[in-house]
Coordinates of C-alpha atoms in Angstrom, one line a residue:
Chain A
M1 CA -0.1 0.2 -0.2
G2 CA 2.8 2.3 0.9
S3 CA 2.5 5.5 2.3
P4 CA -0.5 6.1 3.8
L5 CA -2.9 9.3 2.0
V6 CA -5.4 11.5 3.1
E7 CA -7.0 14.4 0.5
C8 CA -7.6 17.9 2.3
V9 CA -10.0 20.8 0.4
P10 CA -9.9 23.7 2.0
N11 CA -12.1 26.0 0.6
I12 CA -11.2 30.0 1.3
S13 CA -13.0 33.2 0.6
E14 CA -10.9 34.7 -1.9
G15 CA -11.7 33.9 -5.7
R16 CA -10.2 36.9 -7.2
N17 CA -7.0 37.9 -6.6
R18 CA -4.5 35.2 -8.0
E19 CA -1.5 36.6 -5.9
V20 CA -3.1 36.5 -2.8
V21 CA -4.1 32.8 -3.4
D22 CA -1.0 32.0 -4.5
A23 CA 0.8 33.3 -1.4
I24 CA -1.2 31.5 0.7
V25 CA -1.1 28.2 -1.3
S26 CA 2.7 28.4 -1.2
A27 CA 2.0 27.2 2.2
V28 CA 2.4 23.6 0.6
S29 CA 5.8 22.6 0.1
A30 CA 6.5 19.3 2.2
E31 CA 8.1 16.5 0.3
R32 CA 5.1 14.5 1.4
C33 CA 2.3 17.1 1.1
R34 CA 1.1 18.1 -2.5
L35 CA -0.8 20.7 -4.2
I36 CA -2.8 18.6 -7.0
D37 CA -5.6 21.3 -8.4
L38 CA -6.5 24.4 -7.7
S39 CA -9.8 26.5 -8.8
L40 CA -10.0 30.3 -8.4
D41 CA -13.8 30.7 -8.9
P42 CA -14.4 34.8 -9.2
D43 CA -18.3 34.9 -9.0
H44 CA -18.7 33.2 -5.6
N45 CA -14.7 34.6 -4.7
R46 CA -14.2 31.3 -3.9
A47 CA -10.9 29.2 -4.3
V48 CA -11.1 25.4 -3.8
I49 CA -7.5 24.1 -2.7
T50 CA -6.6 20.1 -3.5
L51 CA -3.9 18.3 -1.4
V52 CA -3.0 15.1 -0.6
G53 CA -0.5 14.1 1.6
E54 CA 0.6 11.9 4.6
P55 CA -1.8 12.9 7.6
D56 CA 1.1 14.3 9.5
A57 CA 2.6 16.4 6.5
L58 CA -1.0 17.6 5.7
A59 CA -2.1 18.9 8.9
D60 CA 1.4 20.9 9.1
S61 CA 0.8 22.4 5.6
L62 CA -2.8 23.0 6.5
L63 CA -2.2 25.3 9.0
E64 CA 0.4 27.4 7.6
L65 CA -2.0 27.9 4.6
V66 CA -4.7 28.3 7.5
A67 CA -1.8 30.9 8.9
R68 CA -1.5 32.6 5.4
A69 CA -5.6 32.7 5.0
V70 CA -6.1 34.5 8.3
E71 CA -3.6 36.8 7.4
R72 CA -4.9 37.7 4.1
I73 CA -8.5 37.8 3.9
D74 CA -11.1 40.3 5.5
L75 CA -14.0 38.7 5.4
R76 CA -15.5 42.3 6.6
T77 CA -14.9 43.4 3.0
H78 CA -15.6 39.9 1.0
Q79 CA -18.2 39.5 -1.3
G80 CA -19.5 36.7 -3.3
A81 CA -22.3 34.5 -4.9
H82 CA -21.3 31.7 -2.7
P83 CA -22.7 31.2 1.1
R84 CA -19.3 31.8 3.4
M85 CA -18.7 32.1 7.2
G86 CA -15.0 32.1 7.3
A87 CA -11.4 33.2 5.3
V88 CA -10.9 29.4 5.9
D89 CA -14.8 28.4 4.9
V90 CA -14.6 24.9 5.1
I91 CA -11.9 21.8 5.4
P92 CA -13.2 18.5 4.8
F93 CA -10.1 15.4 5.7
I94 CA -11.2 12.1 2.8
P95 CA -9.6 9.0 2.9
V96 CA -7.8 8.4 0.2
R97 CA -5.3 5.2 0.7
G98 CA -4.1 3.3 3.9
V99 CA -6.8 5.6 6.1
S100 CA -9.6 4.5 7.4
M101 CA -12.4 6.8 7.6
A102 CA -12.0 6.7 11.6
D103 CA -8.4 8.2 11.1
C104 CA -9.5 11.4 9.0
V105 CA -12.4 11.6 11.7
A106 CA -9.0 12.0 14.2
L107 CA -7.3 14.5 12.0
S108 CA -10.1 16.7 11.7
R109 CA -10.2 17.1 15.4
R110 CA -6.9 17.5 15.7
V111 CA -6.5 19.8 13.0
G112 CA -9.6 21.9 14.7
E113 CA -8.6 22.3 17.6
T114 CA -5.2 23.5 17.1
I115 CA -6.8 25.9 14.4
A116 CA -9.2 27.5 17.5
A117 CA -6.1 27.3 19.6
R118 CA -3.6 28.5 17.3
F119 CA -5.6 31.5 15.9
G120 CA -8.6 32.3 17.6
I121 CA -11.0 30.8 15.2
P122 CA -13.9 29.2 16.7
V123 CA -14.3 25.4 14.8
Y124 CA -17.4 23.2 13.7
L125 CA -16.8 19.7 13.5
Y126 CA -19.4 18.7 10.7
E127 CA -20.3 15.4 8.5
E128 CA -18.5 12.2 9.7
S129 CA -16.9 14.3 12.0
A130 CA -19.6 16.1 14.0
S131 CA -20.9 16.5 17.1
T132 CA -24.8 16.2 16.5
E133 CA -26.4 15.2 14.0
E134 CA -27.9 18.8 13.2
R135 CA -24.0 19.4 12.4
R136 CA -23.8 16.6 10.4
S137 CA -24.8 19.7 8.0
L138 CA -22.1 21.9 6.3
A139 CA -25.6 24.3 5.1
A140 CA -27.1 24.3 8.9
I141 CA -24.0 25.3 9.9
R142 CA -23.2 28.0 7.6
E143 CA -26.7 29.3 7.9
G144 CA -26.8 33.2 8.8
Q145 CA -23.1 33.5 7.0
F146 CA -20.2 35.4 8.4
E147 CA -22.8 38.6 8.9
R148 CA -24.8 37.1 11.6
F149 CA -23.1 34.6 12.8
P150 CA -22.1 37.1 15.7
D151 CA -25.9 36.4 17.5
K152 CA -26.0 33.0 16.1
I153 CA -22.4 31.7 18.0
K154 CA -24.4 32.9 21.2
D155 CA -26.8 30.1 20.8
P156 CA -25.9 27.8 23.3
R157 CA -26.8 25.2 20.1
W158 CA -24.0 26.9 18.6
R159 CA -22.0 26.9 20.1
P160 CA -18.9 25.8 18.8
D161 CA -17.4 22.8 18.8
F162 CA -13.3 24.6 19.4
G163 CA -12.8 27.5 21.1
E164 CA -14.6 30.3 22.4
P165 CA -17.6 31.5 21.1
V166 CA -16.4 34.8 20.0
V167 CA -16.6 34.8 15.5
H168 CA -12.9 36.3 14.9
P169 CA -13.2 39.5 13.6
T170 CA -12.0 39.0 10.2
A171 CA -11.4 35.1 9.3
G172 CA -14.9 34.6 10.7
V173 CA -15.6 31.0 11.8
T174 CA -14.6 27.6 10.1
A175 CA -15.7 24.1 10.0
V176 CA -13.6 20.7 9.5
G177 CA -14.8 17.3 9.0
A178 CA -14.0 14.2 7.6
R179 CA -16.1 12.7 4.9
E180 CA -16.1 10.6 1.5
F181 CA -14.8 11.4 -1.9
L182 CA -17.5 13.3 -3.8
I183 CA -17.9 12.9 -7.7
A184 CA -19.0 16.0 -9.6
F185 CA -20.8 14.9 -12.2
N186 CA -23.7 17.1 -14.8
V187 CA -25.7 15.2 -17.2
N188 CA -26.0 17.5 -20.2
L189 CA -29.6 16.8 -22.0
A190 CA -29.9 17.6 -25.4
T191 CA -33.1 20.4 -25.4
C192 CA -32.7 23.8 -24.2
D193 CA -36.3 23.0 -21.7
L194 CA -34.8 24.1 -19.0
G195 CA -38.0 22.9 -17.0
I196 CA -37.1 19.6 -17.3
A197 CA -33.8 19.3 -16.4
K198 CA -35.2 21.0 -13.0
R199 CA -37.7 18.3 -13.3
I200 CA -35.0 15.6 -13.8
A201 CA -32.7 16.9 -10.6
S202 CA -35.9 16.8 -8.2
A203 CA -36.6 13.1 -9.5
V204 CA -33.6 12.0 -8.9
R205 CA -32.0 14.3 -6.0
F206 CA -32.0 12.4 -2.4
S207 CA -33.8 15.8 -1.1
S208 CA -37.0 15.0 -2.9
G209 CA -37.0 11.5 -3.2
G210 CA -34.3 10.0 -5.3
L211 CA -31.0 8.1 -4.7
R212 CA -29.8 7.9 -1.5
Y213 CA -26.3 9.9 -2.0
V214 CA -27.4 12.4 -5.0
K215 CA -27.7 16.1 -4.5
A216 CA -28.6 17.6 -8.4
L217 CA -29.7 21.1 -9.6
G218 CA -31.2 22.2 -13.0
F219 CA -29.3 24.6 -15.1
D220 CA -29.3 26.1 -18.1
L221 CA -26.4 26.2 -20.2
P222 CA -27.9 29.1 -22.8
E223 CA -24.2 29.4 -24.8
R224 CA -24.7 25.9 -25.9
G225 CA -28.2 25.8 -26.6
I226 CA -28.6 22.6 -24.0
V227 CA -29.6 22.3 -20.0
Q228 CA -28.0 20.7 -17.3
V229 CA -28.6 18.1 -14.7
S230 CA -25.5 18.8 -12.6
M231 CA -25.1 16.4 -9.3
N232 CA -22.8 15.7 -6.2
L233 CA -22.3 12.1 -5.8
T234 CA -21.6 11.7 -2.2
S235 CA -21.0 8.2 -1.9
F236 CA -20.3 6.7 -4.8
R237 CA -19.8 2.7 -4.0
K238 CA -23.2 2.8 -2.5
T239 CA -24.6 4.7 -5.0
P240 CA -22.0 4.3 -8.4
I241 CA -22.5 6.8 -11.1
L242 CA -23.5 4.5 -13.9
R243 CA -27.3 4.1 -11.6
V244 CA -27.1 7.9 -11.3
F245 CA -26.5 8.4 -15.3
D246 CA -29.7 5.5 -16.2
L247 CA -31.9 6.9 -14.2
V248 CA -31.2 10.5 -15.7
R249 CA -31.2 9.0 -19.3
Q250 CA -34.6 7.0 -18.3
E251 CA -36.6 10.0 -16.8
A252 CA -35.1 12.1 -20.1
A253 CA -37.1 9.6 -22.0
R254 CA -40.3 10.0 -20.0
H255 CA -40.3 13.8 -21.7
G256 CA -38.7 13.0 -25.2
V257 CA -35.1 14.2 -24.5
L258 CA -32.1 12.0 -24.9
V259 CA -28.3 12.6 -22.8
H260 CA -26.3 15.0 -24.9
S261 CA -22.9 14.0 -23.3
S262 CA -21.8 14.4 -19.3
E263 CA -18.9 15.8 -18.1
I264 CA -16.9 15.0 -14.7
V265 CA -15.8 18.6 -12.7
G266 CA -12.4 17.5 -10.9
L267 CA -11.6 14.2 -10.1
V268 CA -12.6 11.4 -9.8
P269 CA -11.3 8.0 -7.7
R270 CA -9.9 5.1 -10.1
E271 CA -12.0 2.9 -8.4
A272 CA -15.2 4.5 -9.1
L273 CA -14.1 4.4 -13.1
Y274 CA -13.3 0.6 -12.4
S275 CA -16.5 0.2 -11.1
T276 CA -18.8 2.1 -13.7
A277 CA -16.6 -0.3 -16.5
A278 CA -17.7 -3.3 -14.5
Y279 CA -21.6 -2.1 -14.4
A280 CA -21.4 -1.2 -18.0
L281 CA -20.1 -4.8 -18.7
Q282 CA -21.6 -6.9 -16.7
L283 CA -18.3 -8.5 -15.5
E284 CA -18.2 -11.2 -12.6
G285 CA -15.2 -11.8 -11.5
F286 CA -13.4 -8.6 -11.4
S287 CA -10.7 -7.4 -8.8
P288 CA -8.1 -4.8 -10.0
R289 CA -5.7 -7.3 -10.3
S290 CA -7.5 -8.2 -13.4
V291 CA -5.8 -4.9 -14.7
L292 CA -2.3 -4.7 -16.2
E293 CA -1.1 -1.9 -14.2
E294 CA -1.7 -2.5 -11.3
R295 CA -0.3 -6.5 -11.5
I296 CA 2.7 -4.9 -12.5
E297 CA 3.1 -2.3 -9.4
E298 CA 2.3 -5.2 -7.5
A299 CA 5.1 -7.0 -9.1
F300 CA 8.3 -4.2 -9.2
G301 CA 6.4 -2.0 -6.1
E302 CA 5.5 0.8 -7.9
G303 CA 3.3 3.7 -5.8
R304 CA 3.2 1.3 -3.1
Chain B
M1 CA 7.1 7.8 -17.4
G2 CA 9.3 6.5 -15.6
S3 CA 11.2 3.3 -17.1
P4 CA 10.1 2.2 -20.5
L5 CA 8.1 -1.4 -19.9
V6 CA 7.3 -4.1 -22.6
E7 CA 4.9 -7.0 -22.2
C8 CA 6.2 -10.5 -23.2
V9 CA 4.1 -13.0 -23.4
P10 CA 6.0 -16.7 -24.6
N11 CA 3.7 -20.3 -24.7
I12 CA 5.6 -23.0 -24.4
S13 CA 4.5 -26.7 -24.7
E14 CA 4.2 -28.0 -21.2
G15 CA 1.4 -27.3 -19.7
R16 CA 1.2 -31.2 -17.5
N17 CA 4.5 -30.7 -15.4
R18 CA 4.3 -28.4 -13.3
E19 CA 8.2 -29.0 -11.7
V20 CA 9.8 -28.3 -15.8
V21 CA 7.8 -24.9 -15.9
D22 CA 8.9 -24.3 -12.7
A23 CA 12.5 -24.7 -13.4
I24 CA 12.1 -23.0 -17.4
V25 CA 10.4 -19.4 -15.8
S26 CA 12.6 -19.0 -12.5
A27 CA 15.2 -17.5 -15.7
V28 CA 13.0 -14.6 -15.2
S29 CA 15.2 -13.3 -11.6
A30 CA 16.1 -9.6 -12.8
E31 CA 15.8 -6.9 -11.3
R32 CA 13.7 -4.8 -13.9
C33 CA 11.9 -8.3 -15.4
R34 CA 9.6 -9.8 -13.8
L35 CA 6.3 -12.7 -14.1
I36 CA 3.4 -11.0 -13.6
D37 CA 0.9 -13.8 -14.8
L38 CA 1.1 -17.8 -14.8
S39 CA -1.3 -20.2 -16.1
L40 CA -0.8 -23.6 -17.3
D41 CA -3.4 -25.4 -19.1
P42 CA -2.9 -29.2 -19.1
D43 CA -5.8 -30.1 -21.9
H44 CA -3.2 -27.9 -24.3
N45 CA -0.7 -29.2 -22.3
R46 CA 0.8 -25.9 -22.7
A47 CA 1.6 -23.2 -20.1
V48 CA 1.2 -19.6 -21.1
I49 CA 3.8 -17.1 -19.5
T50 CA 3.6 -13.2 -18.9
L51 CA 6.4 -11.4 -18.0
V52 CA 6.8 -7.7 -17.8
G53 CA 10.2 -5.6 -18.2
E54 CA 12.5 -3.3 -19.1
P55 CA 13.1 -3.9 -23.1
D56 CA 17.0 -5.3 -22.3
A57 CA 16.2 -7.1 -18.9
L58 CA 13.2 -8.4 -20.4
A59 CA 15.6 -10.2 -23.6
D60 CA 18.1 -11.2 -21.4
S61 CA 15.3 -13.6 -18.9
L62 CA 13.4 -14.4 -22.3
L63 CA 16.7 -15.8 -23.4
E64 CA 17.0 -17.6 -20.3
L65 CA 13.8 -19.2 -20.6
V66 CA 14.4 -20.3 -23.9
A67 CA 17.3 -22.4 -23.3
R68 CA 15.7 -24.0 -20.1
A69 CA 12.8 -24.9 -22.2
V70 CA 14.8 -26.4 -25.6
E71 CA 16.9 -28.5 -22.8
R72 CA 13.7 -29.9 -20.9
I73 CA 11.1 -29.8 -23.4
D74 CA 11.1 -32.8 -26.2
L75 CA 8.5 -32.5 -28.7
R76 CA 9.2 -36.0 -30.0
T77 CA 6.8 -36.8 -27.4
H78 CA 4.6 -34.3 -26.7
Q79 CA 0.7 -34.3 -27.4
G80 CA -2.3 -31.5 -26.4
A81 CA -5.3 -30.3 -27.8
H82 CA -3.4 -27.1 -29.1
P83 CA -1.4 -26.9 -32.1
R84 CA 2.2 -26.2 -31.5
M85 CA 5.7 -26.2 -33.9
G86 CA 8.2 -25.7 -31.3
A87 CA 9.3 -26.2 -27.3
V88 CA 8.6 -22.3 -27.2
D89 CA 5.9 -22.1 -29.7
V90 CA 5.1 -18.6 -30.0
I91 CA 6.7 -15.3 -28.5
P92 CA 5.1 -12.0 -28.7
F93 CA 6.0 -8.8 -27.1
I94 CA 3.4 -5.9 -26.6
P95 CA 4.2 -2.6 -25.6
V96 CA 3.0 -1.4 -22.4
R97 CA 4.8 2.1 -21.2
G98 CA 7.3 4.4 -22.7
V99 CA 7.9 1.8 -26.0
S100 CA 6.5 2.3 -29.7
M101 CA 5.6 -0.6 -31.5
A102 CA 8.1 -0.1 -33.8
D103 CA 10.5 -0.9 -30.6
C104 CA 8.6 -3.9 -30.0
V105 CA 9.4 -4.9 -34.2
A106 CA 13.0 -4.0 -33.3
L107 CA 13.3 -6.0 -30.2
S108 CA 11.2 -8.9 -31.7
R109 CA 14.1 -9.4 -34.6
R110 CA 16.4 -9.4 -32.2
V111 CA 15.5 -11.6 -29.7
G112 CA 14.4 -14.1 -33.1
E113 CA 17.9 -13.4 -34.3
T114 CA 20.0 -14.8 -31.3
I115 CA 17.0 -17.5 -30.5
A116 CA 18.1 -18.9 -34.1
A117 CA 22.0 -17.8 -33.9
R118 CA 22.5 -19.6 -30.2
F119 CA 19.8 -22.4 -30.6
G120 CA 19.4 -23.9 -33.9
I121 CA 16.1 -23.0 -34.1
P122 CA 14.7 -22.1 -37.3
V123 CA 12.1 -18.6 -36.4
Y124 CA 9.7 -17.1 -38.0
L125 CA 8.2 -13.4 -37.5
Y126 CA 4.5 -13.0 -37.5
E127 CA 2.0 -9.6 -36.6
E128 CA 3.9 -6.5 -36.9
S129 CA 7.2 -8.3 -37.6
A130 CA 6.1 -10.3 -40.2
S131 CA 8.6 -9.4 -43.4
T132 CA 5.3 -10.9 -45.5
E133 CA 1.7 -10.4 -45.3
E134 CA 1.1 -14.2 -45.1
R135 CA 3.0 -14.4 -42.3
R136 CA 1.2 -11.5 -39.9
S137 CA -1.2 -14.7 -39.6
L138 CA 0.4 -17.4 -36.6
A139 CA -2.5 -19.7 -37.8
A140 CA -0.5 -19.4 -41.3
I141 CA 2.8 -20.3 -40.0
R142 CA 2.0 -22.8 -37.6
E143 CA -0.4 -25.0 -39.6
G144 CA 0.9 -28.4 -40.1
Q145 CA 2.6 -28.6 -37.2
F146 CA 6.0 -29.6 -35.4
E147 CA 5.3 -33.7 -36.8
R148 CA 4.9 -31.1 -40.6
F149 CA 7.1 -28.9 -40.4
P150 CA 10.2 -30.6 -42.0
D151 CA 8.6 -30.6 -44.9
K152 CA 7.3 -27.0 -44.8
I153 CA 10.2 -25.6 -44.3
K154 CA 12.0 -26.3 -47.6
D155 CA 9.5 -24.9 -49.1
P156 CA 10.8 -21.8 -50.6
R157 CA 7.5 -20.1 -49.5
W158 CA 8.4 -21.1 -45.9
R159 CA 11.9 -20.6 -45.7
P160 CA 12.1 -18.7 -41.6
D161 CA 13.1 -15.3 -41.3
F162 CA 15.9 -16.3 -39.0
G163 CA 18.3 -19.5 -39.2
E164 CA 18.5 -22.4 -41.6
P165 CA 15.9 -24.2 -42.6
V166 CA 16.6 -27.1 -40.6
V167 CA 14.1 -27.8 -38.2
H168 CA 15.7 -27.8 -34.3
P169 CA 15.4 -32.0 -34.0
T170 CA 13.4 -31.3 -30.1
A171 CA 12.3 -28.0 -30.0
G172 CA 11.0 -27.6 -33.5
V173 CA 10.0 -24.3 -34.8
T174 CA 9.5 -20.9 -33.2
A175 CA 7.5 -17.6 -33.9
V176 CA 8.3 -14.2 -32.3
G177 CA 6.2 -11.0 -33.4
A178 CA 5.1 -7.6 -31.8
R179 CA 1.6 -6.7 -31.2
E180 CA -1.0 -4.9 -29.7
F181 CA -2.8 -6.3 -26.1
L182 CA -4.8 -8.8 -26.4
I183 CA -7.7 -8.9 -23.9
A184 CA -9.6 -12.1 -24.0
F185 CA -13.7 -11.8 -23.5
N186 CA -16.3 -13.4 -22.6
V187 CA -19.9 -13.1 -22.7
N188 CA -22.4 -15.9 -21.2
L189 CA -25.8 -15.6 -22.2
A190 CA -28.9 -16.8 -20.2
T191 CA -29.9 -20.1 -22.7
C192 CA -28.3 -23.7 -22.9
D193 CA -29.0 -23.2 -26.3
L194 CA -25.4 -23.5 -27.8
G195 CA -26.6 -22.4 -31.5
I196 CA -27.3 -19.5 -30.2
A197 CA -23.9 -18.5 -28.9
K198 CA -21.7 -19.6 -32.2
R199 CA -24.6 -17.6 -34.5
I200 CA -23.7 -14.5 -32.0
A201 CA -20.4 -15.3 -32.4
S202 CA -20.8 -15.4 -36.5
A203 CA -22.4 -12.4 -36.3
V204 CA -19.9 -10.0 -34.4
R205 CA -16.1 -11.9 -35.5
F206 CA -14.7 -10.5 -37.8
S207 CA -14.2 -13.4 -40.1
S208 CA -18.0 -13.9 -41.0
G209 CA -18.5 -10.2 -41.1
G210 CA -18.8 -8.7 -37.9
L211 CA -16.3 -5.6 -35.8
R212 CA -12.3 -6.1 -37.3
Y213 CA -10.7 -7.0 -34.4
V214 CA -12.5 -9.6 -33.0
K215 CA -12.4 -13.2 -33.5
A216 CA -15.5 -15.1 -31.5
L217 CA -16.4 -18.8 -31.0
G218 CA -19.5 -19.9 -29.1
F219 CA -18.8 -22.7 -26.2
D220 CA -21.3 -24.8 -24.0
L221 CA -20.9 -24.3 -20.4
P222 CA -22.9 -27.4 -19.6
E223 CA -21.8 -27.3 -15.6
R224 CA -24.2 -23.7 -15.1
G225 CA -26.3 -24.2 -17.7
I226 CA -25.6 -21.2 -19.9
V227 CA -23.6 -20.7 -23.4
Q228 CA -21.1 -18.5 -24.0
V229 CA -19.7 -16.2 -26.4
S230 CA -16.1 -16.6 -26.0
M231 CA -13.7 -13.5 -27.7
N232 CA -10.2 -12.5 -28.2
L233 CA -10.7 -8.3 -29.1
T234 CA -6.8 -7.8 -30.5
S235 CA -7.3 -4.1 -30.6
F236 CA -9.7 -2.5 -27.6
R237 CA -8.5 1.1 -28.9
K238 CA -10.2 0.6 -32.4
T239 CA -12.6 -2.0 -31.3
P240 CA -13.9 -0.8 -27.9
I241 CA -14.8 -3.9 -25.2
L242 CA -18.2 -2.2 -24.6
R243 CA -19.2 -1.8 -28.2
V244 CA -18.3 -5.3 -28.7
F245 CA -20.8 -5.8 -25.0
D246 CA -23.6 -4.1 -26.8
L247 CA -23.2 -6.0 -30.2
V248 CA -23.5 -9.4 -28.2
R249 CA -26.6 -8.0 -26.2
Q250 CA -28.2 -6.3 -29.4
E251 CA -28.0 -10.2 -31.3
A252 CA -28.4 -12.2 -28.2
A253 CA -31.6 -10.2 -28.1
R254 CA -32.8 -11.0 -31.5
H255 CA -32.8 -14.5 -29.9
G256 CA -34.9 -13.3 -26.7
V257 CA -32.0 -13.6 -24.8
L258 CA -30.6 -11.9 -22.1
V259 CA -26.9 -11.7 -21.2
H260 CA -26.1 -13.3 -18.3
S261 CA -22.5 -11.7 -17.1
S262 CA -19.4 -11.4 -19.2
E263 CA -15.7 -12.0 -17.7
I264 CA -12.0 -11.1 -18.4
V265 CA -10.0 -13.7 -18.6
G266 CA -6.4 -12.7 -17.5
L267 CA -5.6 -9.2 -17.7
V268 CA -7.1 -6.0 -19.1
P269 CA -5.2 -2.6 -19.9
R270 CA -6.2 0.0 -17.5
E271 CA -7.0 2.4 -20.3
A272 CA -9.9 -0.6 -21.1
L273 CA -11.2 -0.1 -18.1
Y274 CA -11.2 4.1 -17.8
S275 CA -12.1 4.3 -22.1
T276 CA -15.4 1.6 -20.8
A277 CA -16.5 3.8 -18.3
A278 CA -16.1 7.2 -20.1
Y279 CA -18.3 5.3 -23.4
A280 CA -20.5 3.6 -20.8
L281 CA -21.5 7.4 -18.9
Q282 CA -21.4 9.8 -22.4
L283 CA -18.1 11.5 -20.5
E284 CA -17.0 14.3 -22.5
G285 CA -13.3 16.1 -22.0
F286 CA -12.1 12.9 -20.5
S287 CA -8.4 12.4 -19.6
P288 CA -6.8 10.3 -17.2
R289 CA -5.6 13.3 -15.7
S290 CA -9.0 13.4 -14.7
V291 CA -8.4 10.6 -12.3
L292 CA -7.2 11.1 -8.8
E293 CA -4.6 8.5 -8.2
E294 CA -2.9 9.5 -11.6
R295 CA -2.8 13.5 -10.3
I296 CA -1.4 11.6 -7.3
E297 CA 0.7 10.3 -9.0
E298 CA 2.0 12.5 -11.0
A299 CA 2.1 14.8 -8.0
F300 CA 4.6 12.4 -6.0
G301 CA 5.9 11.0 -9.1
E302 CA 4.8 7.5 -8.3
G303 CA 5.4 4.5 -10.8
R304 CA 7.0 6.8 -13.4

């Protein structure tokens, strides 16, 4: 298996000033922790940073990254389309290899406690790390955003998991947690009727009666003359991509519409693609050991 | 990319005596060349050996393997269901990474020339390495088998590419060549009617009007009460697995039969599974850089 690896995807409240973001991510320079993806969204005024590393190296890089973000981002003047409550808004840890979800929960607690102690930022634990059922939901924690948090934090129900119930004046509050890998998967439909995309989104998402680990919205893509069902798949092992795709296709057919194409935004775990292939081909007895390159890596001890 | 790697799958005419096969494959002990798969077939009295290594290390291991096979296998007493003409019957080289088909052709020529010179075994170049169109076909070269080769080799049309036109008394002749990775793919049908499997095989295989890079036969699996379309896919990039699967399914439906399951025998390249997933999901803009683990390997320089 080689060294244990964890992914961490801090979202910071700066998506317009490239220099500021570069100064913040330059915190990641360890041998055993790497920046593997970085995406700035000017409309959201938010950057999504993807790090992978060994747990200790990752925690060290992340804490340095938080220090730099707290120095450079002032939420009192921040504006953007995406809801936010902190300079470092949310920090999810995701198991990649050789680590369990419990390991990631422990890591998130350790990092959360350090953030509160070192920077005076109140920290909320969410998703798998949550201390109450209500706090599993990031949206519930973030409700009211930075501007209304000074009141919310005084409510005993919203006492932070770490730190005093006092919002940091410029950096707000931060959510830290552990979760499964999330696949951002969009299906484009060969129609310009937004109502159809919205009805399909409603049919397939958990919140309105669909599949357990699917979040979905319908969007218009006017420059392409088509519409899109934009989804987050929050547990690809339990709700496989191809099952979601087939359900979207079936619902589209009910409206006399074909699927135009699909896209994965960001990254997808290899296992999800292997499973999709095995599912599409009705493969029996498939395991990663059937894959030439896996067998080569095993034989040569590469990447393990 | 890391070190260049070639796969080599020598087929030897011994599939019953495990000790003999083990003694032959123990030739493979180099640091830069590994045995990744070994399968003995007693009915065929034949073993299929899968090696992967850097070209020079692979050639060295292979020549040592041939030396041991020539010492231990006597074709004068060999019997088995599979056609054969040599103690080491056939030696294909397959590009894996960082090498081209032309590199594998050159490697096959070098190894073939050495086998003829060192062991006195006549060598025929086949598939991508063939010196004439007729010799691309291994079946055409092997026709007549060991027993009739003393006559065949005197025909100027069948003068060997390397070595004198004299069959080695115990080791026969050997074919050496370069080819694409071959995927052995079987589709099981939810029927016990062998005629249907045979008709579908006939519909999908190249030789009787089907897909260009598909070889297919229908088989009975009486112990499971089903039948099977057993295929070799000789160019998975040009004739993708899922297209073959969908065609078999469509032909089966014409007979009122469903696909029960499918199986990959041996190994499948990762790229073929990625393509299958992208094809099934109608993914646009997919590249291996969308895969989490590929990005991690890139960042950490693992296996490259």
